[in-house]
mmCIF file of C-alpha atoms in Angstrom:
data_model
loop_
_atom_site.group_PDB
_atom_site.id
_atom_site.type_symbol
_atom_site.label_atom_id
_atom_site.label_comp_id
_atom_site.label_asym_id
_atom_site.label_seq_id
_atom_site.Cartn_x
_atom_site.Cartn_y
_atom_site.Cartn_z
ATOM 1 C CA MET A 1 16.002 87.280 72.794
ATOM 2 C CA LYS A 2 17.349 90.283 74.640
ATOM 3 C CA GLY A 3 18.332 88.036 77.542
ATOM 4 C CA PHE A 4 20.233 85.756 75.213
ATOM 5 C CA SER A 5 22.077 88.742 73.697
ATOM 6 C CA ARG A 6 23.070 89.935 77.169
ATOM 7 C CA ILE A 7 24.382 86.501 78.139
ATOM 8 C CA LEU A 8 26.325 86.262 74.879
ATOM 9 C CA SER A 9 27.818 89.734 75.354
ATOM 10 C CA LEU A 10 28.758 88.895 78.940
ATOM 11 C CA LEU A 11 30.360 85.625 77.841
ATOM 12 C CA ILE A 12 32.385 87.407 75.139
ATOM 13 C CA ALA A 13 33.558 90.011 77.684
ATOM 14 C CA VAL A 14 34.640 87.299 80.166
ATOM 15 C CA LEU A 15 36.546 85.453 77.451
ATOM 16 C CA PHE A 16 38.272 88.695 76.393
ATOM 17 C CA VAL A 17 39.333 89.524 79.965
ATOM 18 C CA PHE A 18 40.547 85.958 80.590
ATOM 19 C CA GLY A 19 42.558 86.007 77.366
ATOM 20 C CA SER A 20 44.175 89.301 78.321
ATOM 21 C CA LEU A 21 45.162 87.970 81.757
ATOM 22 C CA LYS A 22 46.638 84.799 80.251
ATOM 23 C CA ALA A 23 48.681 86.799 77.781
ATOM 24 C CA SER A 24 50.127 88.948 80.544
ATOM 25 C CA ALA A 25 50.973 85.937 82.697
ATOM 26 C CA VAL A 26 53.757 84.617 80.479
ATOM 27 C CA ASP A 27 56.638 82.968 82.385
ATOM 28 C CA PRO A 28 59.322 85.679 82.727
ATOM 29 C CA GLU A 29 62.110 83.092 82.508
ATOM 30 C CA SER A 30 60.908 82.042 79.061
ATOM 31 C CA THR A 31 61.037 85.538 77.630
ATOM 32 C CA ILE A 32 64.052 86.868 75.783
ATOM 33 C CA LYS A 33 65.852 89.568 77.733
ATOM 34 C CA VAL A 34 67.236 92.400 75.678
ATOM 35 C CA SER A 35 70.318 94.012 77.174
ATOM 36 C CA ASN A 36 70.331 97.774 77.247
ATOM 37 C CA PRO A 37 73.841 99.135 77.874
ATOM 38 C CA GLU A 38 72.411 102.381 79.247
ATOM 39 C CA THR A 39 70.356 100.670 81.961
ATOM 40 C CA GLU A 40 72.501 97.578 82.550
ATOM 41 C CA ILE A 41 74.131 97.410 86.000
ATOM 42 C CA ILE A 42 77.897 97.346 85.657
ATOM 43 C CA ASP A 43 79.880 95.251 88.182
ATOM 44 C CA ASP A 44 82.901 97.387 89.029
ATOM 45 C CA LYS A 45 84.551 94.726 91.212
ATOM 46 C CA GLU A 46 87.809 93.961 89.453
ATOM 47 C CA PRO A 47 89.604 90.686 90.232
ATOM 48 C CA THR A 48 92.377 90.964 92.789
ATOM 49 C CA PRO A 49 95.757 90.949 91.029
ATOM 50 C CA ASP A 50 98.113 88.083 91.735
ATOM 51 C CA VAL A 51 101.063 88.412 94.073
ATOM 52 C CA TYR A 52 104.347 86.506 93.839
ATOM 53 C CA TRP A 53 106.505 84.581 96.276
ATOM 54 C CA PHE A 54 109.158 81.896 96.565
ATOM 55 C CA TYR A 55 110.368 79.396 99.139
ATOM 56 C CA ILE A 56 113.786 79.009 100.704
ATOM 57 C CA ARG A 57 115.177 76.077 102.634
ATOM 58 C CA MET A 58 117.043 76.770 105.844
ATOM 59 C CA ARG A 59 118.557 74.972 108.804
ATOM 60 C CA ILE A 60 118.418 76.150 112.406
ATOM 61 C CA ASP A 61 121.484 75.459 114.537
ATOM 62 C CA SER A 62 119.912 75.357 118.006
ATOM 63 C CA LYS A 63 123.249 75.210 119.824
ATOM 64 C CA ARG A 64 124.731 78.221 118.065
ATOM 65 C CA LYS A 65 121.294 79.836 117.695
ATOM 66 C CA GLU A 66 121.950 80.562 114.062
ATOM 67 C CA ILE A 67 120.116 80.092 110.801
ATOM 68 C CA GLU A 68 121.779 78.771 107.684
ATOM 69 C CA ILE A 69 120.184 79.292 104.284
ATOM 70 C CA MET A 70 120.377 75.999 102.399
ATOM 71 C CA GLY A 71 118.940 77.085 99.080
ATOM 72 C CA GLY A 72 117.004 79.817 97.352
ATOM 73 C CA GLY A 73 114.126 77.596 96.377
ATOM 74 C CA GLY A 74 112.722 76.856 92.967
ATOM 75 C CA LYS A 75 110.436 78.808 90.699
ATOM 76 C CA ILE A 76 108.461 81.918 91.518
ATOM 77 C CA VAL A 77 104.901 81.089 92.585
ATOM 78 C CA SER A 78 101.906 83.361 92.033
ATOM 79 C CA GLY A 79 98.383 83.509 93.410
ATOM 80 C CA SER A 80 95.984 85.522 95.512
ATOM 81 C CA ILE A 81 96.795 87.112 98.866
ATOM 82 C CA LYS A 82 94.711 84.385 100.490
ATOM 83 C CA SER A 83 96.817 81.727 98.757
ATOM 84 C CA PHE A 84 99.968 83.463 99.923
ATOM 85 C CA SER A 85 98.742 83.507 103.525
ATOM 86 C CA LYS A 86 98.222 79.745 103.322
ATOM 87 C CA ALA A 87 101.673 79.382 101.742
ATOM 88 C CA VAL A 88 103.299 81.114 104.735
ATOM 89 C CA TRP A 89 101.842 78.477 107.043
ATOM 90 C CA TRP A 90 102.574 75.630 104.601
ATOM 91 C CA GLY A 91 106.216 76.688 104.345
ATOM 92 C CA ILE A 92 107.125 76.426 108.008
ATOM 93 C CA ALA A 93 105.131 73.197 108.319
ATOM 94 C CA HIS A 94 107.468 71.743 105.675
ATOM 95 C CA ARG A 95 110.709 73.262 107.023
ATOM 96 C CA GLN A 96 110.732 76.024 104.437
ATOM 97 C CA VAL A 97 110.181 79.755 104.595
ATOM 98 C CA THR A 98 107.866 81.612 102.248
ATOM 99 C CA VAL A 99 109.247 84.977 101.104
ATOM 100 C CA GLY A 100 106.819 87.594 99.775
ATOM 101 C CA PRO A 101 104.290 88.714 98.745
ATOM 102 C CA PHE A 102 105.684 90.799 95.907
ATOM 103 C CA TYR A 103 103.593 92.868 93.519
ATOM 104 C CA SER A 104 105.442 91.715 90.385
ATOM 105 C CA GLU A 105 107.469 88.751 89.205
ATOM 106 C CA THR A 106 110.395 91.076 88.519
ATOM 107 C CA GLU A 107 110.365 92.233 92.137
ATOM 108 C CA ALA A 108 110.262 88.613 93.351
ATOM 109 C CA LEU A 109 113.167 87.655 91.096
ATOM 110 C CA ASN A 110 115.157 90.601 92.412
ATOM 111 C CA ALA A 111 114.525 89.525 96.015
ATOM 112 C CA LYS A 112 115.477 85.928 95.304
ATOM 113 C CA ILE A 113 118.998 87.038 94.325
ATOM 114 C CA TYR A 114 119.928 87.658 97.976
ATOM 115 C CA TYR A 115 118.935 84.330 99.516
ATOM 116 C CA LYS A 116 122.197 82.429 99.065
ATOM 117 C CA LYS A 117 124.261 80.305 101.457
ATOM 118 C CA SER A 118 126.591 83.233 102.037
ATOM 119 C CA LYS A 119 126.839 86.879 101.121
ATOM 120 C CA ASP A 120 129.843 86.108 98.888
ATOM 121 C CA LYS A 121 127.611 84.025 96.631
ATOM 122 C CA ILE A 122 125.419 87.000 95.704
ATOM 123 C CA ASN A 123 126.870 87.462 92.255
ATOM 124 C CA GLU A 124 123.917 89.054 90.501
ATOM 125 C CA LEU A 125 122.971 92.692 90.594
ATOM 126 C CA PRO A 126 119.431 93.865 91.457
ATOM 127 C CA GLN A 127 117.053 94.327 88.563
ATOM 128 C CA PRO A 128 117.522 97.651 86.723
ATOM 129 C CA THR A 129 113.990 98.648 87.703
ATOM 130 C CA ALA A 130 114.664 98.148 91.430
ATOM 131 C CA PRO A 131 114.514 101.396 93.434
ATOM 132 C CA SER A 132 117.582 102.649 95.280
ATOM 133 C CA THR A 133 115.688 102.421 98.592
ATOM 134 C CA MET A 134 113.943 99.186 99.524
ATOM 135 C CA HIS A 135 112.223 97.872 102.662
ATOM 136 C CA TRP A 136 112.270 94.704 104.783
ATOM 137 C CA PHE A 137 111.552 93.243 108.225
ATOM 138 C CA GLN A 138 112.845 90.302 110.239
ATOM 139 C CA CYS A 139 111.204 87.126 111.503
ATOM 140 C CA ALA A 140 112.423 84.875 114.307
ATOM 141 C CA PHE A 141 112.056 81.084 114.301
ATOM 142 C CA THR A 142 112.270 78.076 116.551
ATOM 143 C CA GLU A 143 112.471 74.458 115.477
ATOM 144 C CA LEU A 144 109.827 71.935 116.466
ATOM 145 C CA ARG A 145 111.858 68.752 116.156
ATOM 146 C CA ARG A 146 109.082 66.339 117.071
ATOM 147 C CA LEU A 147 106.833 67.785 114.388
ATOM 148 C CA GLY A 148 109.641 68.255 111.896
ATOM 149 C CA SER A 149 108.664 71.862 111.304
ATOM 150 C CA TYR A 150 109.448 75.443 112.245
ATOM 151 C CA GLU A 151 107.473 77.963 114.209
ATOM 152 C CA TYR A 152 107.426 81.743 113.972
ATOM 153 C CA THR A 153 108.425 83.337 117.266
ATOM 154 C CA ARG A 154 106.814 86.615 118.221
ATOM 155 C CA SER A 155 109.405 89.363 118.283
ATOM 156 C CA PRO A 156 109.434 93.124 117.717
ATOM 157 C CA ALA A 157 110.327 93.893 114.128
ATOM 158 C CA ALA A 158 110.129 97.334 112.616
ATOM 159 C CA ILE A 159 110.320 97.986 108.896
ATOM 160 C CA THR A 160 113.894 98.844 107.880
ATOM 161 C CA SER A 161 114.755 100.777 104.735
ATOM 162 C CA GLY A 162 117.963 101.028 102.754
ATOM 163 C CA GLY A 163 119.829 100.085 99.613
ATOM 164 C CA SER A 164 120.600 96.647 98.210
ATOM 165 C CA ASN A 165 123.913 96.321 100.077
ATOM 166 C CA GLU A 166 122.261 97.292 103.361
ATOM 167 C CA PHE A 167 119.617 94.623 102.871
ATOM 168 C CA ALA A 168 122.287 91.990 102.162
ATOM 169 C CA ASP A 169 124.154 93.024 105.338
ATOM 170 C CA ALA A 170 120.961 92.880 107.419
ATOM 171 C CA LEU A 171 120.029 89.486 105.957
ATOM 172 C CA PHE A 172 123.297 87.733 106.801
ATOM 173 C CA GLU A 173 123.871 89.503 110.107
ATOM 174 C CA GLY A 174 120.367 88.540 111.229
ATOM 175 C CA LEU A 175 121.067 84.855 110.588
ATOM 176 C CA SER A 176 123.591 84.941 113.451
ATOM 177 C CA PHE A 177 120.744 85.869 115.799
ATOM 178 C CA GLN A 178 118.290 83.276 114.451
ATOM 179 C CA ARG A 179 116.433 85.930 112.476
ATOM 180 C CA LEU A 180 115.599 86.009 108.793
ATOM 181 C CA SER A 181 115.025 89.206 106.837
ATOM 182 C CA ILE A 182 111.970 89.122 104.563
ATOM 183 C CA GLY A 183 112.149 91.296 101.455
ATOM 184 C CA PRO A 184 113.318 93.517 100.004
ATOM 185 C CA PHE A 185 110.057 95.183 99.046
ATOM 186 C CA TRP A 186 109.933 98.141 96.679
ATOM 187 C CA ASP A 187 107.127 99.899 98.520
ATOM 188 C CA TYR A 188 107.046 100.724 102.244
ATOM 189 C CA GLN A 189 103.304 100.093 102.619
ATOM 190 C CA GLN A 190 103.746 96.766 100.871
ATOM 191 C CA ALA A 191 106.332 95.771 103.494
ATOM 192 C CA GLU A 192 103.904 96.720 106.275
ATOM 193 C CA GLU A 193 101.146 94.602 104.728
ATOM 194 C CA ALA A 194 103.518 91.653 104.346
ATOM 195 C CA LYS A 195 104.643 91.922 107.963
ATOM 196 C CA ALA A 196 101.009 91.821 109.110
ATOM 197 C CA ILE A 197 100.469 88.528 107.269
ATOM 198 C CA TYR A 198 103.512 86.927 108.901
ATOM 199 C CA ARG A 199 102.387 88.135 112.318
ATOM 200 C CA LEU A 200 99.164 86.160 111.890
ATOM 201 C CA ASN A 201 101.278 83.002 111.894
ATOM 202 C CA GLU A 202 103.155 83.782 115.121
#
């Protein structure tokens, strides 16, 4: 009788231990997770803000070695810096030039004012929020007639700073030397970053 009691007690203990193990082995994916704001990991990676740009059409006169602006393009386009970098390449592949990237749509609209067929056609004033000193750089181009596209030509180009009239002068004077001014940017560092992107396409 004592032996039977021991076997029964042992069996009950085994069943108890097995039940405890089974209860603790619940699938973690099936449990409900309760969010605790004090212990929750916060992802501080904010999305990169969009930048803005536009396209202009131009014609290169190889004999006179001049550039003629044909039109200031259509609407302002926005997207990531990566999208803008692709747009720079896409532009010259389709005989257009991408101008940007600008940090705001207002800044892009202000820049677009200058890209006319001639300086005399600039009949709009810069945006009221535009700073008195702005920044720009120049790019040189060659035409790839067989491919029906343009190509950026490596050339030294420092950042130039000045007022709206000085940018307009630089833009149209540069066309006579087959150079196009890109800008004007409202921040000097922004102009440097833009120049670096264009250099990648040279």
